[in-house]
Amino acid sequence: MGTITIKDIAKRCQVGVSTVSRAMNDHPDINPKTKKKILKVIEESGYVPDNSARNLKRVDARAVAVLIKGIGNTFFNQFIEILEQECQKRHYSCVIQRVEEYENEIDVALQIAREKKLRGVVFLGGNFSHSGEEFGRLKIPYVLSTINSGEGNNRIASVSVDDFKESYKMTDYLLGLGHKRIAIITARKEDESIGKLRLLGYQRALSDQGIQFDEDLVCYMKMHVDRYSYRSGYKITKELLSRKTPFTALYATSDTLAVGAIRALFEAGIHVPDDCSVAGFDGMEAGEFCIPGITTIRQPAKEIARATADLLFSMIDKKEEPKRVIFDGELIIRESTAISRIKSSEEE
Amino acid sequence: MGTITIKDIAKRCQVGVSTVSRAMNDHPDINPKTKKKILKVIEESGYVPDNSARNLKRVDARAVAVLIKGIGNTFFNQFIEILEQECQKRHYSCVIQRVEEYENEIDVALQIAREKKLRGVVFLGGNFSHSGEEFGRLKIPYVLSTINSGEGNNRIASVSVDDFKESYKMTDYLLGLGHKRIAIITARKEDESIGKLRLLGYQRALSDQGIQFDEDLVCYMKMHVDRYSYRSGYKITKELLSRKTPFTALYATSDTLAVGAIRALFEAGIHVPDDCSVAGFDGMEAGEFCIPGITTIRQPAKEIARATADLLFSMIDKKEEPKRVIFDGELIIRESTAISRIKSSEEE
């Protein structure tokens, strides 16, 4: 039996070789039915793709780096996958580099740029309070991904949701359910990035409804704990419960935090959503499948990752100037939130 | 105000600089109380570590590569973190490379070895049915991590649990609860690696208890779905339910699969563990915090990751020959498993 080639697969499926390639690389430009058929034929045939084409691309020394703060945050896994694919398509290699919580990501980027032939950098996660001047040290194109560079910073390229607006949306949804005592788990006090924006959105939504902001309901994450983790959500909620401050809803600012929070409430005999509503943020797979399913703001992760790559490569090719790209988040209502008991008893 | 240095932190804490460094790098050789105190002082002081030492290490061209199949598997996140730390300690840089499901990881390793000054390779995940000869193409030291190279392959270095034995342990535990119809979600039929070993352990445990193996209770994963994902567990369980084959327990061979399975059962009105027990494998954070908590086999991830690095670097330094290192898994009983109703009614 001769070796099966991509041409054989294309022939069997009566499509072109490029279509087979699109099917294998999960490219969006393909009819889902065709894709399914091709993948089935590949599976049945035992076809093993010839890696030489891909390997050729790897030999090419052009590279971009993806710097990740908080690799413990599984939200980033899907980003890495797509960013790698987008790099491959463009014949760039992709360097993944984890950055420690206490490290300055710009220093790390400069260092890698010196070592490798870097053409561009993607910053994923992290606390982006760096000034324009500090970014000015980086002489190659870079894009902040899932990080909003802020309205005053149009010269810094970023692709993200509007964390302020989306956080407002979630808080407003909880207020609409009749919750007036809404606790929030947010980033460290020193955070000048998405954590701060989400807290500000929460505060604005409260004040727009004439509800006094209560510092007792705010839980800040601690440094040196894996911040957006299940365990972090669990520990912080335990601490919140020990404060004895009443609340009927808890807005955790990530889905992992929300899952941990629900476990802490469960252990305290507090049922979600009957006794307390819990909301997350991000739209991760875990929040979709756990019980109760987590009400959340879905960030369009794939779209953000693709737009990040598009923007970075157009900047590398000098076709575009840095700009801010904002995606809409989507409020997804699942099982972890419900009408406040206080409201429903008032209405009886 | 002058810049705070690591020496200032050490002075304030009345410890040496190396102790501060150990605290920051999550090194095991430190008194937990001392560590806590140091991290508190760091947090309060606003100390930002000087990256020059770390950067110096990065300039050094010696590198090892970590090749990951299935980056969607969040189980590997903690491995990457530790492997990177171990590399840093030894002044090696660490290249993280995702490998596509259909790619031959040895080809990818050879390619990267040509491009970079690689001294060693870690293979994480994947279907390791490669022959010794195929591995022979790799002329630098390598270690299979979380993958058992098999008893006949002592010349291939590996660090893992004994998947056969651990899977036997879990199945035997479920049998002990009185379950006789135990469904299993396992890897693709073609899998010659951990998936196969876990299936064999399950089969042996059944036969040791005189229970006939029933192919109807076996669910194989599909190619081209993110295999050890929540969604995969959900979809496969839906498919299992549609078979109308009775079962009182479901052994998903990862915690993520188990969470997805519980959601599918929940939607079908089947309560876990009252109507059906569900068990996982791996010992991931998600399984600890979700509701019900997942009964699982905990793989000592940190220990496996550290031992992987230790073995790889001793091989690089020619201090050790390739060997198989086996860690014990730990059966962790949580809320997702219970005595079979059939058994409890028999005993009444």
PDB file of C-alpha atoms in Angstrom, chain B residues 94-202:
ATOM      1  CA  CYS B  94      12.548  26.793  27.571  1.00  0.00           C
ATOM      2  CA  VAL B  95      10.799  26.600  24.205  1.00  0.00           C
ATOM      3  CA  ILE B  96       7.111  25.703  24.408  1.00  0.00           C
ATOM      4  CA  GLN B  97       5.776  24.162  21.207  1.00  0.00           C
ATOM      5  CA  ARG B  98       2.264  22.980  20.592  1.00  0.00           C
ATOM      6  CA  VAL B  99       1.964  19.950  18.326  1.00  0.00           C
ATOM      7  CA  GLU B 100      -1.135  19.389  16.232  1.00  0.00           C
ATOM      8  CA  GLU B 101      -3.113  16.218  16.797  1.00  0.00           C
ATOM      9  CA  TYR B 102      -2.143  14.824  13.398  1.00  0.00           C
ATOM     10  CA  GLU B 103       1.533  15.756  13.531  1.00  0.00           C
ATOM     11  CA  ASN B 104       4.361  13.382  14.298  1.00  0.00           C
ATOM     12  CA  GLU B 105       5.960  14.829  17.431  1.00  0.00           C
ATOM     13  CA  ILE B 106       9.347  13.328  16.642  1.00  0.00           C
ATOM     14  CA  ASP B 107       9.453  15.177  13.321  1.00  0.00           C
ATOM     15  CA  VAL B 108       8.548  18.392  15.112  1.00  0.00           C
ATOM     16  CA  ALA B 109      11.255  17.796  17.727  1.00  0.00           C
ATOM     17  CA  LEU B 110      13.881  17.151  15.029  1.00  0.00           C
ATOM     18  CA  GLN B 111      12.892  20.329  13.268  1.00  0.00           C
ATOM     19  CA  ILE B 112      13.160  22.500  16.372  1.00  0.00           C
ATOM     20  CA  ALA B 113      16.445  20.829  17.281  1.00  0.00           C
ATOM     21  CA  ARG B 114      17.832  21.979  13.930  1.00  0.00           C
ATOM     22  CA  GLU B 115      16.632  25.549  14.416  1.00  0.00           C
ATOM     23  CA  LYS B 116      17.631  26.140  18.004  1.00  0.00           C
ATOM     24  CA  LYS B 117      20.505  24.953  20.114  1.00  0.00           C
ATOM     25  CA  LEU B 118      18.391  22.332  21.796  1.00  0.00           C
ATOM     26  CA  ARG B 119      19.973  20.183  24.481  1.00  0.00           C
ATOM     27  CA  GLY B 120      16.894  18.185  25.349  1.00  0.00           C
ATOM     28  CA  VAL B 121      13.206  17.623  24.713  1.00  0.00           C
ATOM     29  CA  VAL B 122      10.202  16.925  26.921  1.00  0.00           C
ATOM     30  CA  PHE B 123       7.167  15.325  25.298  1.00  0.00           C
ATOM     31  CA  LEU B 124       3.946  16.129  27.123  1.00  0.00           C
ATOM     32  CA  GLY B 125       0.785  14.250  26.205  1.00  0.00           C
ATOM     33  CA  GLY B 126       0.169  12.647  22.881  1.00  0.00           C
ATOM     34  CA  ASN B 127      -0.189   9.147  21.609  1.00  0.00           C
ATOM     35  CA  PHE B 128       3.114   7.444  22.136  1.00  0.00           C
ATOM     36  CA  SER B 129       3.155   4.397  19.997  1.00  0.00           C
ATOM     37  CA  HIS B 130       6.400   5.321  18.319  1.00  0.00           C
ATOM     38  CA  SER B 131       8.900   2.517  18.134  1.00  0.00           C
ATOM     39  CA  GLY B 132      12.315   2.648  19.708  1.00  0.00           C
ATOM     40  CA  GLU B 133      13.779   3.003  16.235  1.00  0.00           C
ATOM     41  CA  GLU B 134      11.738   6.053  15.487  1.00  0.00           C
ATOM     42  CA  PHE B 135      12.886   7.616  18.748  1.00  0.00           C
ATOM     43  CA  GLY B 136      16.436   6.684  17.753  1.00  0.00           C
ATOM     44  CA  ARG B 137      16.296   9.464  15.166  1.00  0.00           C
ATOM     45  CA  LEU B 138      16.474  11.963  18.027  1.00  0.00           C
ATOM     46  CA  LYS B 139      20.112  12.356  18.948  1.00  0.00           C
ATOM     47  CA  ILE B 140      19.561  14.518  22.033  1.00  0.00           C
ATOM     48  CA  PRO B 141      18.163  13.415  25.409  1.00  0.00           C
ATOM     49  CA  TYR B 142      14.385  13.377  25.748  1.00  0.00           C
ATOM     50  CA  VAL B 143      11.839  12.430  28.398  1.00  0.00           C
ATOM     51  CA  LEU B 144       8.219  11.427  27.955  1.00  0.00           C
ATOM     52  CA  SER B 145       6.305  13.178  30.721  1.00  0.00           C
ATOM     53  CA  THR B 146       2.920  11.839  31.920  1.00  0.00           C
ATOM     54  CA  ILE B 147       3.419   9.198  29.254  1.00  0.00           C
ATOM     55  CA  ASN B 148       4.487   5.713  30.223  1.00  0.00           C
ATOM     56  CA  SER B 149       7.047   4.366  27.784  1.00  0.00           C
ATOM     57  CA  GLY B 150       5.987   0.819  28.615  1.00  0.00           C
ATOM     58  CA  GLU B 151       7.727  -2.070  30.332  1.00  0.00           C
ATOM     59  CA  GLY B 152       9.508  -3.241  27.212  1.00  0.00           C
ATOM     60  CA  ASN B 153      10.937   0.211  26.615  1.00  0.00           C
ATOM     61  CA  ASN B 154      13.338   0.810  29.451  1.00  0.00           C
ATOM     62  CA  ARG B 155      15.679   2.651  27.140  1.00  0.00           C
ATOM     63  CA  ILE B 156      13.097   5.376  26.575  1.00  0.00           C
ATOM     64  CA  ALA B 157      13.035   7.802  29.502  1.00  0.00           C
ATOM     65  CA  SER B 158       9.610   8.483  30.960  1.00  0.00           C
ATOM     66  CA  VAL B 159       8.064   9.924  34.108  1.00  0.00           C
ATOM     67  CA  SER B 160       4.438   9.115  34.785  1.00  0.00           C
ATOM     68  CA  VAL B 161       1.976   7.211  36.903  1.00  0.00           C
ATOM     69  CA  ASP B 162       1.270   3.584  36.048  1.00  0.00           C
ATOM     70  CA  ASP B 163      -1.890   4.201  34.046  1.00  0.00           C
ATOM     71  CA  PHE B 164      -2.853   0.541  34.010  1.00  0.00           C
ATOM     72  CA  LYS B 165      -2.567   0.195  37.768  1.00  0.00           C
ATOM     73  CA  GLU B 166      -4.279   3.490  38.570  1.00  0.00           C
ATOM     74  CA  SER B 167      -7.136   2.754  36.214  1.00  0.00           C
ATOM     75  CA  TYR B 168      -7.503  -0.668  37.806  1.00  0.00           C
ATOM     76  CA  LYS B 169      -7.652   1.081  41.192  1.00  0.00           C
ATOM     77  CA  MET B 170     -10.467   3.384  40.126  1.00  0.00           C
ATOM     78  CA  THR B 171     -12.487   0.637  38.463  1.00  0.00           C
ATOM     79  CA  ASP B 172     -12.010  -1.583  41.494  1.00  0.00           C
ATOM     80  CA  TYR B 173     -13.255   1.232  43.726  1.00  0.00           C
ATOM     81  CA  LEU B 174     -16.423   1.584  41.623  1.00  0.00           C
ATOM     82  CA  LEU B 175     -16.921  -2.196  41.680  1.00  0.00           C
ATOM     83  CA  GLY B 176     -16.561  -2.068  45.461  1.00  0.00           C
ATOM     84  CA  LEU B 177     -19.474   0.367  45.584  1.00  0.00           C
ATOM     85  CA  GLY B 178     -21.581  -2.345  43.970  1.00  0.00           C
ATOM     86  CA  HIS B 179     -21.521  -1.044  40.409  1.00  0.00           C
ATOM     87  CA  LYS B 180     -21.562  -3.818  37.830  1.00  0.00           C
ATOM     88  CA  ARG B 181     -22.513  -1.830  34.731  1.00  0.00           C
ATOM     89  CA  ILE B 182     -19.653   0.688  34.539  1.00  0.00           C
ATOM     90  CA  ALA B 183     -19.426   2.705  31.330  1.00  0.00           C
ATOM     91  CA  ILE B 184     -16.045   4.157  30.337  1.00  0.00           C
ATOM     92  CA  ILE B 185     -15.004   7.094  28.174  1.00  0.00           C
ATOM     93  CA  THR B 186     -11.600   6.382  26.730  1.00  0.00           C
ATOM     94  CA  ALA B 187      -9.244   7.505  23.980  1.00  0.00           C
ATOM     95  CA  ARG B 188      -9.612   6.661  20.311  1.00  0.00           C
ATOM     96  CA  LYS B 189      -9.461   3.006  19.367  1.00  0.00           C
ATOM     97  CA  GLU B 190      -6.126   3.594  17.631  1.00  0.00           C
ATOM     98  CA  ASP B 191      -4.587   4.992  20.836  1.00  0.00           C
ATOM     99  CA  GLU B 192      -1.611   2.905  21.916  1.00  0.00           C
ATOM    100  CA  SER B 193      -0.720   5.072  24.860  1.00  0.00           C
ATOM    101  CA  ILE B 194      -2.273   6.082  28.184  1.00  0.00           C
ATOM    102  CA  GLY B 195      -5.783   5.686  26.766  1.00  0.00           C
ATOM    103  CA  LYS B 196      -5.143   2.039  25.991  1.00  0.00           C
ATOM    104  CA  LEU B 197      -3.476   1.402  29.353  1.00  0.00           C
ATOM    105  CA  ARG B 198      -6.423   2.922  31.206  1.00  0.00           C
ATOM    106  CA  LEU B 199      -8.858   0.799  29.217  1.00  0.00           C
ATOM    107  CA  LEU B 200      -6.805  -2.333  29.935  1.00  0.00           C
ATOM    108  CA  GLY B 201      -6.762  -1.539  33.663  1.00  0.00           C
ATOM    109  CA  TYR B 202     -10.541  -1.203  33.583  1.00  0.00           C
TER     110      TYR B 202
END
